[in-house]
């Protein structure tokens, strides 16, 4: 039931996968031209796909449920596709906007990236469609180019003003490494991170809340950062070094100062974290994570009761460090723990949620996984139809 053939009447040409992500450190820095350090999750969105010669985009999602959604690629208009189908439609629209005359496709989508958990299920969905189209239509785009297409899709078609981190993580991460990304020019370096070898585990604690203010607040914070950079005469806050802060902050209105302090100190935390990974001192990441959380809580103000509780509970029972990850206002917390302690710490965090009368969190362990890739059918395809 609901196999590709049953949904679309023929076999797929191939199957692709793109992962969700957690960011180790470097939050709300990407749209300031700064540094981020995400890993890809083993959880992926998968797309079986086949080109169509008639310009139709036929979409079905195991998570979305319901019948096949049918759209005409030539008619795709920002803001006019509701629900989950907006994301794959957005990617096709963005490719065409960028001048790639791609046509239609049959798609069957299935994801085990938890949605609404701050783990980039949307980026995984966008990136798997971008990867499938790139291969099927022989576009020859690089992974960073596809990430930019996916970001443009989300910004301009779906209407979410996100930065580039999630799409770059989903497209470019490699198994066993974190992606040290400079968002200013998209240069990146794979930084090996062997948690098991260091006797460590990374818990991902999905608090299962997403507060309503998330979208509007994100846009407002982004605008605040851009205003601060403009007032300081800078292209982006990335250009500010920690040593510049004492002179820069008094030149800004009071409400913008904590935002700038967060961004500048967070960029420095990413660089310190990478230095520790380079020397193999993974445990030293712990205090950096915790300091990052304090900055997001006190300066950037994007944490909330549930994420603060998860961080405090994990630290209280022995985590080396913990912080919220992603945009904030709910979503997930990561905690770096000794591997043999992972189950106990997870149970203690769950107990703390019970005591606070909160919905119990979903907790998984994350290992750095591979970015977007083709998983079935390796024959390179050519463009057959631009309809
Ligand atoms: C969301 C956005 C990213 C990034 C993070 C915060 O996940 O999609 O671009 O800004 O928030 O670091």
Short mmCIF file of C-alpha atoms and ligand atoms in Angstrom, two decimals:
data_model
loop_
_atom_site.label_atom_id
_atom_site.label_comp_id
_atom_site.label_asym_id
_atom_site.label_seq_id
_atom_site.Cartn_x
_atom_site.Cartn_y
_atom_site.Cartn_z
CA UNK A 1 0.00 0.00 0.00
CA UNK A 2 1.19 3.47 -0.93
CA UNK A 3 4.27 2.17 -2.69
CA UNK A 4 5.70 4.42 -5.40
CA UNK A 5 4.23 2.18 -8.09
CA UNK A 6 0.80 2.18 -6.47
CA UNK A 7 0.85 5.96 -6.08
CA UNK A 8 2.27 6.90 -9.46
CA UNK A 9 1.71 3.95 -11.78
CA UNK A 10 5.33 3.15 -12.58
CA UNK A 11 8.68 2.49 -10.89
CA UNK A 12 10.94 5.28 -9.54
CA UNK A 13 14.19 6.14 -11.31
CA UNK A 14 16.05 6.32 -8.03
CA UNK A 15 15.94 7.12 -4.33
CA UNK A 16 17.72 9.85 -2.39
CA UNK A 17 18.18 10.66 1.31
CA UNK A 18 18.94 13.88 3.17
CA UNK A 19 19.41 14.12 6.94
CA UNK A 20 18.22 16.35 9.75
CA UNK A 21 20.89 18.03 11.86
CA UNK A 22 21.89 19.16 15.30
CA UNK A 23 24.13 22.15 15.67
CA UNK A 24 26.91 21.59 18.21
CA UNK A 25 27.64 25.31 18.65
CA UNK A 26 27.19 28.54 16.67
CA UNK A 27 23.54 29.51 17.07
CA UNK A 28 21.99 32.55 15.38
CA UNK A 29 25.35 33.26 13.80
CA UNK A 30 24.63 32.08 10.25
CA UNK A 31 22.57 35.08 9.16
CA UNK A 32 25.28 37.28 10.67
CA UNK A 33 27.93 35.83 8.36
CA UNK A 34 29.39 33.84 11.25
CA UNK A 35 30.52 30.32 12.14
CA UNK A 36 28.43 27.21 12.80
CA UNK A 37 29.35 23.62 13.67
CA UNK A 38 26.51 21.20 12.88
CA UNK A 39 26.48 17.43 12.49
CA UNK A 40 24.01 15.50 10.34
CA UNK A 41 21.70 13.06 12.11
CA UNK A 42 21.24 9.44 11.08
CA UNK A 43 17.53 10.30 10.64
CA UNK A 44 16.73 11.25 7.05
CA UNK A 45 14.02 12.30 4.65
CA UNK A 46 13.93 9.91 1.68
CA UNK A 47 12.58 10.62 -1.78
CA UNK A 48 11.81 8.10 -4.49
CA UNK A 49 11.50 10.04 -7.70
CA UNK A 50 10.81 9.82 -11.42
CA UNK A 51 10.79 12.60 -14.00
CA UNK A 52 7.52 13.43 -15.73
CA UNK A 53 7.39 14.72 -19.31
CA UNK A 54 4.16 16.72 -18.78
CA UNK A 55 5.32 19.41 -16.32
CA UNK A 56 3.32 18.03 -13.40
CA UNK A 57 4.74 17.69 -9.90
CA UNK A 58 2.96 14.87 -8.11
CA UNK A 59 3.82 14.65 -4.42
CA UNK A 60 2.97 12.16 -1.72
CA UNK A 61 4.33 12.08 1.81
CA UNK A 62 4.04 9.24 4.31
CA UNK A 63 4.02 11.79 7.15
CA UNK A 64 1.65 14.24 5.46
CA UNK A 65 -0.90 11.52 4.74
CA UNK A 66 -3.78 12.18 2.37
CA UNK A 67 -3.91 11.78 -1.40
CA UNK A 68 -1.26 12.71 -3.99
CA UNK A 69 -0.87 16.51 -4.33
CA UNK A 70 -0.70 17.54 -7.98
CA UNK A 71 0.86 20.84 -9.03
CA UNK A 72 1.96 22.29 -12.37
CA UNK A 73 5.60 23.40 -12.14
CA UNK A 74 5.05 26.32 -14.52
CA UNK A 75 2.31 27.70 -12.23
CA UNK A 76 4.13 27.46 -8.89
CA UNK A 77 3.66 30.71 -6.98
CA UNK A 78 5.23 31.69 -3.61
CA UNK A 79 2.82 31.45 -0.71
CA UNK A 80 0.18 29.54 -2.65
CA UNK A 81 1.01 25.92 -1.79
CA UNK A 82 -0.24 24.99 1.69
CA UNK A 83 1.27 22.55 4.18
CA UNK A 84 4.22 20.21 3.71
CA UNK A 85 3.93 20.24 -0.10
CA UNK A 86 5.17 23.85 -0.07
CA UNK A 87 8.73 22.63 0.66
CA UNK A 88 9.28 20.31 -2.31
CA UNK A 89 7.32 22.71 -4.55
CA UNK A 90 9.54 25.55 -3.32
CA UNK A 91 12.70 23.76 -4.41
CA UNK A 92 11.38 23.14 -7.91
CA UNK A 93 10.29 26.80 -8.08
CA UNK A 94 13.72 27.99 -6.85
CA UNK A 95 15.55 25.87 -9.42
CA UNK A 96 13.43 27.35 -12.21
CA UNK A 97 13.87 30.85 -10.77
CA UNK A 98 17.63 30.27 -10.88
CA UNK A 99 17.33 29.49 -14.60
CA UNK A 100 17.28 25.68 -14.54
CA UNK A 101 14.45 24.65 -16.83
CA UNK A 102 13.50 21.57 -14.84
CA UNK A 103 10.20 19.84 -15.44
CA UNK A 104 7.86 17.74 -13.38
CA UNK A 105 8.35 14.65 -11.29
CA UNK A 106 6.57 12.00 -9.30
CA UNK A 107 7.81 11.95 -5.73
CA UNK A 108 7.20 9.68 -2.77
CA UNK A 109 8.58 11.17 0.45
CA UNK A 110 9.11 9.51 3.78
CA UNK A 111 10.96 10.92 6.79
CA UNK A 112 12.06 9.78 10.22
CA UNK A 113 13.46 13.21 11.16
CA UNK A 114 11.22 14.30 14.04
CA UNK A 115 9.22 17.32 12.88
CA UNK A 116 8.73 20.42 15.02
CA UNK A 117 11.73 19.36 17.13
CA UNK A 118 14.24 21.91 15.85
CA UNK A 119 16.10 19.14 14.00
CA UNK A 120 15.64 20.59 10.49
CA UNK A 121 13.04 18.22 9.12
CA UNK A 122 12.13 20.99 6.64
CA UNK A 123 15.71 21.37 5.40
CA UNK A 124 15.94 17.58 5.01
CA UNK A 125 12.79 17.65 2.88
CA UNK A 126 14.08 20.53 0.75
CA UNK A 127 17.53 19.03 0.34
CA UNK A 128 16.35 15.57 -0.66
CA UNK A 129 14.24 17.10 -3.41
CA UNK A 130 17.14 19.32 -4.51
CA UNK A 131 19.48 16.29 -4.63
CA UNK A 132 16.96 14.20 -6.58
CA UNK A 133 16.32 16.97 -9.13
CA UNK A 134 20.04 17.62 -9.49
CA UNK A 135 20.63 14.00 -10.49
CA UNK A 136 17.45 13.38 -12.46
CA UNK A 137 17.76 16.54 -14.53
CA UNK A 138 21.55 16.34 -14.79
CA UNK A 139 22.04 19.84 -13.35
CA UNK A 140 25.56 19.22 -12.08
CA UNK A 141 25.13 21.60 -9.14
CA UNK A 142 27.48 21.33 -6.16
CA UNK A 143 26.23 20.56 -2.66
CA UNK A 144 26.64 24.21 -1.50
CA UNK A 145 24.82 25.42 -4.64
CA UNK A 146 21.95 23.06 -3.85
CA UNK A 147 21.92 24.28 -0.24
CA UNK A 148 21.57 27.86 -1.52
CA UNK A 149 18.69 26.80 -3.79
CA UNK A 150 16.99 25.11 -0.81
CA UNK A 151 17.50 28.19 1.38
CA UNK A 152 16.09 30.46 -1.31
CA UNK A 153 13.13 28.07 -1.61
CA UNK A 154 12.42 28.39 2.11
CA UNK A 155 13.01 32.18 2.23
CA UNK A 156 11.13 33.26 -0.86
CA UNK A 157 8.53 30.54 -1.49
CA UNK A 158 7.66 29.21 1.98
CA UNK A 159 8.33 32.61 3.58
CA UNK A 160 10.66 31.62 6.44
CA UNK A 161 13.69 33.96 6.73
CA UNK A 162 16.13 31.21 7.80
CA UNK A 163 19.91 31.37 7.41
CA UNK A 164 22.00 28.83 5.50
CA UNK A 165 23.09 26.47 8.29
CA UNK A 166 20.37 23.82 8.10
CA UNK A 167 20.54 23.36 4.35
CA UNK A 168 24.35 23.34 4.32
CA UNK A 169 24.37 20.76 7.13
CA UNK A 170 21.89 18.52 5.34
CA UNK A 171 23.74 18.78 2.01
CA UNK A 172 27.40 18.83 3.09
CA UNK A 173 27.92 16.99 6.39
CA UNK A 174 30.00 13.81 6.34
CA UNK A 175 29.74 10.74 8.50
CA UNK A 176 32.07 10.97 11.51
CA UNK A 177 32.61 14.73 11.20
CA UNK A 178 31.13 18.05 12.19
CA UNK A 179 30.88 20.71 9.48
CA UNK A 180 32.83 23.85 10.42
CA UNK A 181 31.10 26.34 8.16
CA UNK A 182 31.89 29.97 7.56
CA UNK A 183 28.48 31.37 6.61
CA UNK A 184 30.04 34.48 5.10
CA UNK A 185 31.43 32.69 2.05
CA UNK A 186 30.25 29.09 2.58
CA UNK A 187 33.79 27.77 2.91
CA UNK A 188 33.80 24.75 5.18
CA UNK A 189 35.99 22.10 6.72
CA UNK A 190 35.08 18.62 7.92
CA UNK A 191 36.21 18.29 11.55
CA UNK A 192 36.43 14.64 12.68
CA UNK A 193 34.50 13.92 15.88
CA UNK A 194 34.70 10.40 17.27
CA UNK A 195 32.39 10.45 20.28
CA UNK A 196 32.57 6.70 20.92
CA UNK A 197 36.37 6.73 20.90
CA UNK A 198 36.30 9.50 23.51
CA UNK A 199 33.84 7.49 25.64
CA UNK A 200 31.15 10.09 25.06
CA UNK A 201 27.60 10.23 23.79
CA UNK A 202 25.50 13.12 22.56
CA UNK A 203 21.92 13.12 23.81
CA UNK A 204 19.30 14.95 21.78
CA UNK A 205 16.44 15.88 24.08
CA UNK A 206 13.36 16.88 22.10
CA UNK A 207 11.30 18.94 24.54
CA UNK A 208 8.26 18.48 22.29
CA UNK A 209 7.27 22.11 22.55
CA UNK A 210 7.42 24.76 19.87
CA UNK A 211 6.13 28.10 21.08
CA UNK A 212 4.01 30.12 18.70
CA UNK A 213 6.18 33.21 18.75
CA UNK A 214 9.04 31.31 17.10
CA UNK A 215 8.64 32.58 13.53
CA UNK A 216 7.97 36.25 14.25
CA UNK A 217 10.65 36.35 16.93
CA UNK A 218 13.26 34.85 14.60
CA UNK A 219 12.60 37.49 11.97
CA UNK A 220 12.74 40.24 14.60
CA UNK A 221 16.06 39.01 15.99
CA UNK A 222 17.52 38.79 12.52
CA UNK A 223 16.35 42.33 11.78
CA UNK A 224 17.85 43.52 15.10
CA UNK A 225 21.24 42.08 14.17
CA UNK A 226 21.12 43.68 10.73
CA UNK A 227 20.22 47.03 12.27
CA UNK A 228 23.11 46.76 14.75
CA UNK A 229 25.56 45.96 11.96
CA UNK A 230 24.30 48.93 9.93
CA UNK A 231 24.62 51.27 12.93
CA UNK A 232 28.19 50.10 13.39
CA UNK A 233 28.92 50.55 9.69
CA UNK A 234 29.64 46.84 9.22
CA UNK A 235 28.47 44.48 6.45
CA UNK A 236 27.52 41.93 9.13
CA UNK A 237 28.15 41.34 12.85
CA UNK A 238 30.68 38.69 11.88
CA UNK A 239 33.14 41.51 11.27
CA UNK A 240 33.19 42.34 14.98
CA UNK A 241 35.86 40.65 17.13
CA UNK A 242 35.40 40.05 20.87
CA UNK A 243 38.07 42.72 21.52
CA UNK A 244 35.91 45.25 19.60
CA UNK A 245 32.90 44.75 21.90
CA UNK A 246 33.75 47.30 24.64
CA UNK A 247 33.98 50.09 22.08
CA UNK A 248 31.07 48.91 19.92
CA UNK A 249 28.35 48.25 22.50
CA UNK A 250 27.98 51.84 23.82
CA UNK A 251 27.38 53.00 20.23
CA UNK A 252 24.21 50.89 20.06
CA UNK A 253 20.73 51.29 21.50
CA UNK A 254 20.43 49.27 24.69
CA UNK A 255 18.04 46.67 23.27
CA UNK A 256 20.53 45.66 20.57
CA UNK A 257 23.56 45.28 22.82
CA UNK A 258 22.81 41.77 24.15
CA UNK A 259 22.14 40.52 20.62
CA UNK A 260 25.53 41.73 19.46
CA UNK A 261 27.24 40.32 22.55
CA UNK A 262 25.72 36.91 21.87
CA UNK A 263 26.70 36.81 18.21
CA UNK A 264 30.28 37.92 18.82
CA UNK A 265 30.90 35.59 21.77
CA UNK A 266 29.15 32.71 19.98
CA UNK A 267 31.44 33.00 16.96
CA UNK A 268 34.40 32.82 19.34
CA UNK A 269 32.89 29.74 21.00
CA UNK A 270 32.71 27.96 17.64
CA UNK A 271 36.39 28.65 16.99
CA UNK A 272 37.33 27.39 20.46
CA UNK A 273 35.20 24.27 20.00
CA UNK A 274 36.89 23.50 16.68
CA UNK A 275 40.32 23.93 18.29
CA UNK A 276 39.34 21.34 20.93
CA UNK A 277 38.04 18.93 18.29
CA UNK A 278 41.27 19.35 16.35
CA UNK A 279 43.30 18.27 19.38
CA UNK A 280 40.86 15.44 20.15
CA UNK A 281 39.77 16.95 23.47
CA UNK A 282 36.06 16.30 23.07
CA UNK A 283 35.19 16.60 26.74
CA UNK A 284 36.34 20.23 26.60
CA UNK A 285 33.30 20.93 24.41
CA UNK A 286 31.09 20.57 27.48
CA UNK A 287 31.66 23.98 29.12
CA UNK A 288 31.46 25.66 25.71
CA UNK A 289 28.00 24.21 25.13
CA UNK A 290 26.85 25.34 28.55
CA UNK A 291 28.24 28.85 28.05
CA UNK A 292 26.47 28.97 24.68
CA UNK A 293 23.19 28.13 26.38
CA UNK A 294 23.64 30.87 28.97
CA UNK A 295 24.23 33.36 26.17
CA UNK A 296 21.12 32.22 24.27
CA UNK A 297 19.09 32.37 27.48
CA UNK A 298 20.33 35.65 28.93
CA UNK A 299 21.46 37.71 25.92
CA UNK A 300 19.64 36.37 22.89
CA UNK A 301 16.58 35.28 24.89
CA UNK A 302 15.50 32.42 22.68
CA UNK A 303 15.42 29.70 25.32
CA UNK A 304 12.25 28.84 27.22
CA UNK A 305 11.19 27.02 30.36
CA UNK A 306 11.38 23.56 28.76
CA UNK A 307 14.82 23.98 27.17
CA UNK A 308 16.22 25.60 30.32
CA UNK A 309 14.86 22.73 32.40
CA UNK A 310 16.39 20.09 30.09
CA UNK A 311 19.79 21.84 30.25
CA UNK A 312 19.69 22.28 34.04
CA UNK A 313 18.46 18.74 34.65
CA UNK A 314 21.16 17.21 32.43
CA UNK A 315 23.93 19.27 34.06
CA UNK A 316 22.64 18.48 37.56
CA UNK A 317 23.01 14.75 36.97
CA UNK A 318 26.45 14.79 35.41
CA UNK A 319 26.37 15.97 31.77
CA UNK A 320 29.66 17.56 30.68
CA UNK A 321 27.70 20.35 29.00
CA UNK A 322 24.28 21.07 27.52
CA UNK A 323 22.49 23.68 25.48
CA UNK A 324 19.47 24.32 23.32
CA UNK A 325 20.15 23.75 19.62
CA UNK A 326 18.47 25.35 16.61
CA UNK A 327 16.33 28.46 16.49
CA UNK A 328 14.89 28.21 20.01
CA UNK A 329 11.51 28.84 21.71
CA UNK A 330 11.29 25.09 22.27
CA UNK A 331 12.73 22.36 20.11
CA UNK A 332 15.68 20.28 21.23
CA UNK A 333 18.54 20.39 23.72
CA UNK A 334 21.83 18.56 23.25
CA UNK A 335 23.79 17.17 26.19
CA UNK A 336 27.33 15.81 26.04
CA UNK A 337 27.60 12.90 28.45
CA UNK A 338 29.89 10.00 29.33
CA UNK A 339 28.65 7.09 27.20
CA UNK A 340 28.02 4.72 30.12
CA UNK A 341 25.95 7.46 31.80
CA UNK A 342 23.71 8.20 28.80
CA UNK A 343 20.75 6.03 29.79
CA UNK A 344 20.82 7.18 33.42
CA UNK A 345 21.04 10.87 32.48
CA UNK A 346 18.23 10.48 29.94
CA UNK A 347 16.05 8.86 32.62
CA UNK A 348 16.85 11.61 35.13
CA UNK A 349 15.99 14.35 32.64
CA UNK A 350 12.68 12.61 31.90
CA UNK A 351 12.01 12.39 35.65
CA UNK A 352 12.66 16.12 35.99
CA UNK A 353 10.05 16.81 33.29
CA UNK A 354 7.57 14.61 35.17
CA UNK A 355 8.23 16.50 38.40
CA UNK A 356 7.58 19.78 36.56
CA UNK A 357 4.32 18.33 35.15
CA UNK A 358 5.62 18.71 31.58
CA UNK A 359 5.12 16.30 28.68
CA UNK A 360 8.04 13.85 28.80
CA UNK A 361 10.75 14.61 26.24
CA UNK A 362 11.78 12.29 23.43
CA UNK A 363 15.45 11.48 23.83
CA UNK A 364 17.80 9.96 21.28
CA UNK A 365 21.54 9.72 20.90
CA UNK A 366 23.14 11.33 17.87
CA UNK A 367 26.17 10.22 15.92
CA UNK A 368 27.57 12.37 13.09
CA UNK A 369 26.03 10.97 9.91
CA UNK A 370 26.31 11.49 6.15
CA UNK A 371 24.74 14.39 4.23
CA UNK A 372 22.42 14.21 1.22
CA UNK A 373 23.07 11.31 -1.15
CA UNK A 374 21.59 8.98 -3.70
CA UNK A 375 20.78 5.65 -2.08
CA UNK A 376 19.22 3.66 -4.94
CA UNK A 377 19.87 3.72 -8.68
CA UNK A 378 23.24 5.18 -9.63
CA UNK A 379 22.77 5.72 -13.37
CA UNK A 380 23.36 9.37 -14.20
CA UNK A 381 20.35 10.87 -15.93
CA UNK A 382 20.06 13.56 -18.58
CA UNK A 383 17.51 16.30 -18.93
CA UNK A 384 14.66 14.83 -20.95
CA UNK A 385 12.01 17.46 -20.79
CA UNK A 386 11.77 21.06 -19.73
CA UNK A 387 7.94 21.16 -19.61
C1 LIG B 1 17.14 27.97 12.47
C2 LIG B 1 17.51 28.54 11.10
C3 LIG B 1 19.03 28.53 10.91
C4 LIG B 1 19.73 29.18 12.08
C5 LIG B 1 19.22 28.64 13.40
C6 LIG B 1 19.78 29.37 14.58
O1 LIG B 1 17.47 26.61 12.54
O2 LIG B 1 16.91 27.78 10.08
O3 LIG B 1 19.36 29.16 9.70
O4 LIG B 1 19.61 30.57 12.03
O5 LIG B 1 17.80 28.69 13.49
O6 LIG B 1 21.14 29.16 14.67
#
